[in-house]
mmCIF file of C-alpha atoms in Angstrom:
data_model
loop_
_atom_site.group_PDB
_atom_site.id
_atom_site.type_symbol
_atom_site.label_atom_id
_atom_site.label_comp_id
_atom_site.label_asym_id
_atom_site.label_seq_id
_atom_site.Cartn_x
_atom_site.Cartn_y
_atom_site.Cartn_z
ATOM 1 C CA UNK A 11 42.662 -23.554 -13.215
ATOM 2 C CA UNK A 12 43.498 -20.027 -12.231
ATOM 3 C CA UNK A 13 44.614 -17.853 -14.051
ATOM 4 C CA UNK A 14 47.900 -16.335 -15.342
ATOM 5 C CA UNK A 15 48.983 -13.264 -14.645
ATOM 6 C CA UNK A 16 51.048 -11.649 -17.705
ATOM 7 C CA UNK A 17 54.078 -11.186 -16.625
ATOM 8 C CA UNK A 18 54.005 -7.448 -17.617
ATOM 9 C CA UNK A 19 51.878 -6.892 -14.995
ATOM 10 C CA UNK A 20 54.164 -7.907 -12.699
ATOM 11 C CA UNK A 21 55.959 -5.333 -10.836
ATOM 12 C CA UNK A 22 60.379 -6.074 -11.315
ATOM 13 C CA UNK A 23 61.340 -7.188 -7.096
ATOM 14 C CA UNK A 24 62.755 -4.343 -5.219
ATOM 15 C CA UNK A 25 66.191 -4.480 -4.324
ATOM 16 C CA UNK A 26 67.632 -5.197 -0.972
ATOM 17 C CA UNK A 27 67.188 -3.139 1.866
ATOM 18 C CA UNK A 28 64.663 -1.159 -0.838
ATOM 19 C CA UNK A 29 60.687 -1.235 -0.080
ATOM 20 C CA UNK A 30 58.170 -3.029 -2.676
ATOM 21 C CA UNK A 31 56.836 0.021 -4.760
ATOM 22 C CA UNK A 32 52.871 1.019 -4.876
ATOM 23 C CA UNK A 33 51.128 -1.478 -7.196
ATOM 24 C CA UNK A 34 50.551 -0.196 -11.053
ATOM 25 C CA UNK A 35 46.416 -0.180 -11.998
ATOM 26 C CA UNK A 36 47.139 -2.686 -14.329
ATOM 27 C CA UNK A 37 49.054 -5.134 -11.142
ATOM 28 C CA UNK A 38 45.895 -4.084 -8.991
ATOM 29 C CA UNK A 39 43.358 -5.335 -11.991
ATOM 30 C CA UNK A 40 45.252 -8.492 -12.905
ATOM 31 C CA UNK A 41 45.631 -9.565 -8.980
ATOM 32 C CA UNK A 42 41.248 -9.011 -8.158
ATOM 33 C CA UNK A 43 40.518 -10.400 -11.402
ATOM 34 C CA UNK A 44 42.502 -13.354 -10.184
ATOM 35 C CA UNK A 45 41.226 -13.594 -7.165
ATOM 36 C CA UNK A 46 37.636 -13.326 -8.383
ATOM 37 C CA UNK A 47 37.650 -16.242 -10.296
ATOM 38 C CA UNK A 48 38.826 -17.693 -7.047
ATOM 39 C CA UNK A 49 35.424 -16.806 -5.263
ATOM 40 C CA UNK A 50 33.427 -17.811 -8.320
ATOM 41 C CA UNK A 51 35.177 -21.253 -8.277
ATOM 42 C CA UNK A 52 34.515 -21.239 -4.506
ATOM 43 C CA UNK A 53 30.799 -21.042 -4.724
ATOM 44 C CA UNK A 54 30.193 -17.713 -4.373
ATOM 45 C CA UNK A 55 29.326 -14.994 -7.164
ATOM 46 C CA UNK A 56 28.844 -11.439 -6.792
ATOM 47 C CA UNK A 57 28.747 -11.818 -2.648
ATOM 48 C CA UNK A 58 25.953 -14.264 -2.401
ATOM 49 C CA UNK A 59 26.407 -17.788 -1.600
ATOM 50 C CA UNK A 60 24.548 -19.700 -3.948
ATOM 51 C CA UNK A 61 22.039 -21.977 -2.049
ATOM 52 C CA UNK A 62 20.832 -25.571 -1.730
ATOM 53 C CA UNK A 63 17.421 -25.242 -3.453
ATOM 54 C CA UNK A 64 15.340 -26.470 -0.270
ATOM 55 C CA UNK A 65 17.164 -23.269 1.112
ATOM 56 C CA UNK A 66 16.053 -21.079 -1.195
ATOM 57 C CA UNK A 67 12.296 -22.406 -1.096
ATOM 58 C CA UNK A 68 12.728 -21.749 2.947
ATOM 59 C CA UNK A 69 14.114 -17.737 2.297
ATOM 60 C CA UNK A 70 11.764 -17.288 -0.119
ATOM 61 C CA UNK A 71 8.588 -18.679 2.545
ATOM 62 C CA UNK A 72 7.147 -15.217 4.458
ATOM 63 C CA UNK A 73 5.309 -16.048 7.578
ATOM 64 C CA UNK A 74 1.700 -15.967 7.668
ATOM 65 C CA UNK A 75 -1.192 -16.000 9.607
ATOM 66 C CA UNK A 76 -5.095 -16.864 9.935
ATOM 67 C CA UNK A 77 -7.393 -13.877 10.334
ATOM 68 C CA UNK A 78 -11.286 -13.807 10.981
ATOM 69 C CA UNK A 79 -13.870 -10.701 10.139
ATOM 70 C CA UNK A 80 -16.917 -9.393 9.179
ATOM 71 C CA UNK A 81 -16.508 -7.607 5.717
ATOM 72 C CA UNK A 82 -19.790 -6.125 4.533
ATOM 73 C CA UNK A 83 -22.046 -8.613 6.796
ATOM 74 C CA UNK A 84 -20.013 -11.707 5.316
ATOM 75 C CA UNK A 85 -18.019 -13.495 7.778
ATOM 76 C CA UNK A 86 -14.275 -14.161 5.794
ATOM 77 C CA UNK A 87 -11.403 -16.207 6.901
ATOM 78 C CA UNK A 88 -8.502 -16.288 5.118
ATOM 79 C CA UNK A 89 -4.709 -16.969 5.619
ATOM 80 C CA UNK A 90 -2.525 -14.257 4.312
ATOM 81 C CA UNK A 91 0.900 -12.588 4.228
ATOM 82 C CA UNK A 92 1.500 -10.963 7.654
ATOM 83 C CA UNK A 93 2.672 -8.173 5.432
ATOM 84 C CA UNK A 94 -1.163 -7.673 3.770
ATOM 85 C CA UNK A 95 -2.876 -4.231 3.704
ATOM 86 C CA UNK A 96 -6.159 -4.839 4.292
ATOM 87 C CA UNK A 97 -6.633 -2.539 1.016
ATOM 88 C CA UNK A 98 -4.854 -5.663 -0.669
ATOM 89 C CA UNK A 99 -6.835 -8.386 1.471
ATOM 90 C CA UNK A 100 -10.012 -6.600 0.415
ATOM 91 C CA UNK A 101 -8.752 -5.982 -3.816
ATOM 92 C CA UNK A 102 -7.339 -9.719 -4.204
ATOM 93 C CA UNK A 103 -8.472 -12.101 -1.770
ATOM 94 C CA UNK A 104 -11.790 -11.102 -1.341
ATOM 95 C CA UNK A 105 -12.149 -9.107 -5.222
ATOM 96 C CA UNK A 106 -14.020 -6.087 -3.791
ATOM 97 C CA UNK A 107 -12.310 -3.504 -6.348
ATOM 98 C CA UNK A 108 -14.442 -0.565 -4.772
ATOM 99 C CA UNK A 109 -11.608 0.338 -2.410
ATOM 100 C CA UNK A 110 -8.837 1.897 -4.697
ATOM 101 C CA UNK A 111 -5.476 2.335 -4.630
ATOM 102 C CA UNK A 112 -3.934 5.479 -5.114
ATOM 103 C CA UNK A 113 -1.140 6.771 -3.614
ATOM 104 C CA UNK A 114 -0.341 3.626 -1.190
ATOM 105 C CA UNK A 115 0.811 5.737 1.665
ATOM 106 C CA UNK A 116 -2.103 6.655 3.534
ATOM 107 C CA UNK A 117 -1.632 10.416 1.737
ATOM 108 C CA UNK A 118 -4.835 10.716 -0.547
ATOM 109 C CA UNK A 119 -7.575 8.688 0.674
ATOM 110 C CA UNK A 120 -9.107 6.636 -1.956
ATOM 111 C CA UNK A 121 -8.992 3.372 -0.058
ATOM 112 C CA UNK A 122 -10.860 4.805 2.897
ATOM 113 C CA UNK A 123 -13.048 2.245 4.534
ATOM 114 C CA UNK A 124 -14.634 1.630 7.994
ATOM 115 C CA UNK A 125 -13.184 -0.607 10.519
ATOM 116 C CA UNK A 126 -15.519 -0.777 13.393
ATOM 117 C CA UNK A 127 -17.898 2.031 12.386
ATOM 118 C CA UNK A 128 -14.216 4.124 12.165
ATOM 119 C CA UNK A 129 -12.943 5.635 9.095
ATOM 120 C CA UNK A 130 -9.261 4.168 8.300
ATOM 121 C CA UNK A 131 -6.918 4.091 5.325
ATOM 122 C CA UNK A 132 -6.796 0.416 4.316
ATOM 123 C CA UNK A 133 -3.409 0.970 2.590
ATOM 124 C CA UNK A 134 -2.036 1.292 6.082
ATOM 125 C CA UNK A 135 -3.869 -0.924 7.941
ATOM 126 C CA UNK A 136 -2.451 -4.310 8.113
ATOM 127 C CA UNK A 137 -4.616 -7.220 7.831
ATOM 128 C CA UNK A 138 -3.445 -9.762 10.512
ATOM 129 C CA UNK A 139 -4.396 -7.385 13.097
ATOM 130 C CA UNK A 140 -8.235 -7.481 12.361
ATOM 131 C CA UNK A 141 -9.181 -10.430 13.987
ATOM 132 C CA UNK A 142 -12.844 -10.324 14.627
ATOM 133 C CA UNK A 143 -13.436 -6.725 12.949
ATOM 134 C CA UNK A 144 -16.012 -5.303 11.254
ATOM 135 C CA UNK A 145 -15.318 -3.893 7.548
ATOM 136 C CA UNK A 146 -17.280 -1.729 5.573
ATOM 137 C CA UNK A 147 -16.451 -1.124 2.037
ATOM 138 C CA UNK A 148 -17.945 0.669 -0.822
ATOM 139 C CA UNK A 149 -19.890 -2.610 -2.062
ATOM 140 C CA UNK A 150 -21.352 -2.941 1.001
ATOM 141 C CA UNK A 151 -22.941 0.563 2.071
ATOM 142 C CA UNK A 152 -26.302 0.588 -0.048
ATOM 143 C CA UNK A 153 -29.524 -1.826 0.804
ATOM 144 C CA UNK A 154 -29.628 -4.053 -1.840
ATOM 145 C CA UNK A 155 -30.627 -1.939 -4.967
ATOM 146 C CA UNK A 156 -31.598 1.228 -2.667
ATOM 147 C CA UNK A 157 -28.420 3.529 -2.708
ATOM 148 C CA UNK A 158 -27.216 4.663 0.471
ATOM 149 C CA UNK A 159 -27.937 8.885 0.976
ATOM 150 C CA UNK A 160 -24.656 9.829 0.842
ATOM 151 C CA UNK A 161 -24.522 8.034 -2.870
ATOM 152 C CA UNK A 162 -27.528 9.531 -3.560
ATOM 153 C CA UNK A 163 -26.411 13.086 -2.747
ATOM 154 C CA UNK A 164 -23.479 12.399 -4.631
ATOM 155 C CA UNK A 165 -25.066 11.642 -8.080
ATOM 156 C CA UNK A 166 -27.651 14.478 -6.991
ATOM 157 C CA UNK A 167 -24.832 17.220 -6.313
ATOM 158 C CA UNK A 168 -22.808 15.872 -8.995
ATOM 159 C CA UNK A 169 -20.099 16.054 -6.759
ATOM 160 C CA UNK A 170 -17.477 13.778 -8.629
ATOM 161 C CA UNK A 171 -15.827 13.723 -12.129
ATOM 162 C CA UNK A 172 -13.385 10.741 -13.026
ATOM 163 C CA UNK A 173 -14.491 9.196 -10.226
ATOM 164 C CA UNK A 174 -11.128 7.117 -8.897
ATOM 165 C CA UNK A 175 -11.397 9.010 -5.410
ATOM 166 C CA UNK A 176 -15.515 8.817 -5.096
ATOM 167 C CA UNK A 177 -15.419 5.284 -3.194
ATOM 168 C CA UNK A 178 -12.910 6.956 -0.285
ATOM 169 C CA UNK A 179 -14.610 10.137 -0.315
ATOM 170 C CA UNK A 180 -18.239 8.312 0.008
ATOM 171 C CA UNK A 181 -16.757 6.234 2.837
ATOM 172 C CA UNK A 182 -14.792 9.201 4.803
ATOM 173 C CA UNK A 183 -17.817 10.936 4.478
ATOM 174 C CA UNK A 184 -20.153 8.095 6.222
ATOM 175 C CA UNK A 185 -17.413 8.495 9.367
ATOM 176 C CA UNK A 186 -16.847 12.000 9.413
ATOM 177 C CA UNK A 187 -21.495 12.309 9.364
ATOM 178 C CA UNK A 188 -21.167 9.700 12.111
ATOM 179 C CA UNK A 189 -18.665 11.616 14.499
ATOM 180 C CA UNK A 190 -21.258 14.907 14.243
ATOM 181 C CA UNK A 191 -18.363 16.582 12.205
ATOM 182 C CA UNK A 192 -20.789 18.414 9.806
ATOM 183 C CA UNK A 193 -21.984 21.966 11.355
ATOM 184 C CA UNK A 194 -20.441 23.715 9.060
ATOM 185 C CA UNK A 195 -18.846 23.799 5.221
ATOM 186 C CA UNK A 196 -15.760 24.832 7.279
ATOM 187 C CA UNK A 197 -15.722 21.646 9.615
ATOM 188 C CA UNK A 198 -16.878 19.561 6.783
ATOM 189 C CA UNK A 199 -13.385 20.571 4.928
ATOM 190 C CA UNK A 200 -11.575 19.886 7.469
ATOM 191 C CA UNK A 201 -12.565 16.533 8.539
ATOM 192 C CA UNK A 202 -12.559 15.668 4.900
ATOM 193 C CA UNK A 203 -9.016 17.420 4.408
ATOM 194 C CA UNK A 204 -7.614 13.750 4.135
ATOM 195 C CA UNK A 205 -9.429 12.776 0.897
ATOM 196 C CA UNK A 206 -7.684 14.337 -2.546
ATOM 197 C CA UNK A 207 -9.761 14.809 -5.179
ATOM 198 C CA UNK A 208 -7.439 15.971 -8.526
ATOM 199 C CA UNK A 209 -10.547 16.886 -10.509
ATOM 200 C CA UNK A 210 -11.020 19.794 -8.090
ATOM 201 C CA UNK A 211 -14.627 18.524 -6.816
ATOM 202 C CA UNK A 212 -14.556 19.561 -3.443
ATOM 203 C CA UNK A 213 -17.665 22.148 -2.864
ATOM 204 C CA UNK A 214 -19.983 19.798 -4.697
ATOM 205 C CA UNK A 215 -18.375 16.810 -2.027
ATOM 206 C CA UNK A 216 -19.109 19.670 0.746
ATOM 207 C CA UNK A 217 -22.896 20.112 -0.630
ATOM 208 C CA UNK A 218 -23.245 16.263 -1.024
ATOM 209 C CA UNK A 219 -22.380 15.898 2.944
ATOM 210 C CA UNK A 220 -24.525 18.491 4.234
ATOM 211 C CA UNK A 221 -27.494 17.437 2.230
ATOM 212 C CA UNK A 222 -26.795 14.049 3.525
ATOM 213 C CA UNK A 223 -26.539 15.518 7.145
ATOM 214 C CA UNK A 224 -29.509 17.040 6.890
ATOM 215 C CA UNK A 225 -28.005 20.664 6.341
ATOM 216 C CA UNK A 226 -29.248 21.476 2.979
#
C-alpha cells in the first residue's frame, strides 16, 4: 500500500489563470519518499535490480584460463583468474612466499623475479600471458644446499637488515650481473635504482654485486 501523504504537505491549488507555486522541502520529501517505496515495491532498491540467484552466480563467475610454465625447473599448470599477477600465481597457487609483496605497483621491487633469464616485477606481470615461460624465483636460485654467490655475498657483505626487500634485490641483482651492468658502483646503482630498500642498505647491496661480479 503506498503511502499517505499528510495533507500538510500538500501545497493549497493555485487559482485560475494563477501558476502552481515552487514545491515546499517538506512537499519535495513527502513526494520521493513516496515514490521510493514505489521502486522498493517494484523490485529494485538503492538502483540495483535485485537478481535471480543463477544470475548472480553468473556476475559473480570471472573468466579464466589454463596456463603452462617452468617455475624453478618444475613444470606447473594451473587454471587461474585472467586477472592473476604472477606475484599472486607464484604466493598462493604454487606457495613460494620468497617473492614478496610490497608496494603492488611495480614501484619498489620486492617481487622481482626472472622470466626468461629477464628481470620483471611479478606484481605487474599477469599470469595468463606466460604460457610456456621460464620462472625463476628466490627458492629456486641456490643448488640444493649450496647458496647461490650472490646469497653468499649477501650474508658476507651483510648487505641487508629486516630483510622484506632481500629476495627482489637478490633476484634484480642476478639480471642486472647477467646484462654486464656491473663496471662500476655508479652503473650498479643505477640498474638497481628500481629496488627500495627502507633500511638504507644500499652500499653493502653495491659491495655484494661487485664481489659477486667479480669486482671486489
Amino acid at each position: 500500500m503506498s503511502p499517505e501523504v499528510p495533507e500538510s504537505a500538500v501545497p493549497p491549488p493555485a487559482g485560475a489563470g494563477e501558476s502552481s507555486p515552487a514545491p515546499s522541502r517538506r512537499t519535495f520529501i513527502a513526494t520521493t519518499g513516496a515514490v521510493g517505496g514505489a521502486v522498493v515495491a517494484g523490485g529494485v532498491i538503492g538502483g540495483t535490480y535485485l537478481l535471480a540467484p543463477e544470475e548472480a552466480a553468473a556476475v559473480d563467475t570471472s573468466p579464466s584460463s589454463r596456463v603452462s610454465l617452468t617455475v624453478n625447473g618444475s613444470r606447473r599448470t594451473v587454471t587461474v583468474d585472467n586477472r592473476t599477477s604472477l606475484l599472486d600465481l607464484l604466493r598462493e597457487h604454487f606457495e613460494l612466499t620468497g617473492s614478496k609483496k610490497g608496494c603492488n605497483a611495480g614501484a619498489c621491487g620486492a617481487c622481482t623475479v626472472l622470466v626468461d633469464g629477464q628481470r620483471v616485477n611479478s606484481c605487474l606481470t599477469l599470469a595468463v600471458r606466460l604460457e610456456g615461460a621460464e620462472v625463476t624465483t628466490i627458492e629456486g636460485l641456490a643448488d640444493g644446499d649450496q647458496l647461490h654467490p650472490l646469497q653468499q655475498s649477501f650474508i658476507d657483505q651483510d648487505a641487508f637488515q629486516c630483510g622484506y626487500c632481500t629476495p627482489g634485490q637478490i633476484m634484480s641483482a642476478a639480471g642486472c650481473i647477467k646484462e654486464g651492468h656491473t663496471s662500476s658502483p655508479e652503473e650498479i646503482r643505477e640498474w638497481m635504482s628500481g629496488n627500495i630498500c627502507r633500511c638504507g642498505c644500499y652500499v653493502k647491496i653495491v659491495r655484494a654485486v661487485e664481489q659477486t661480479a667479480g669486482r671486489k
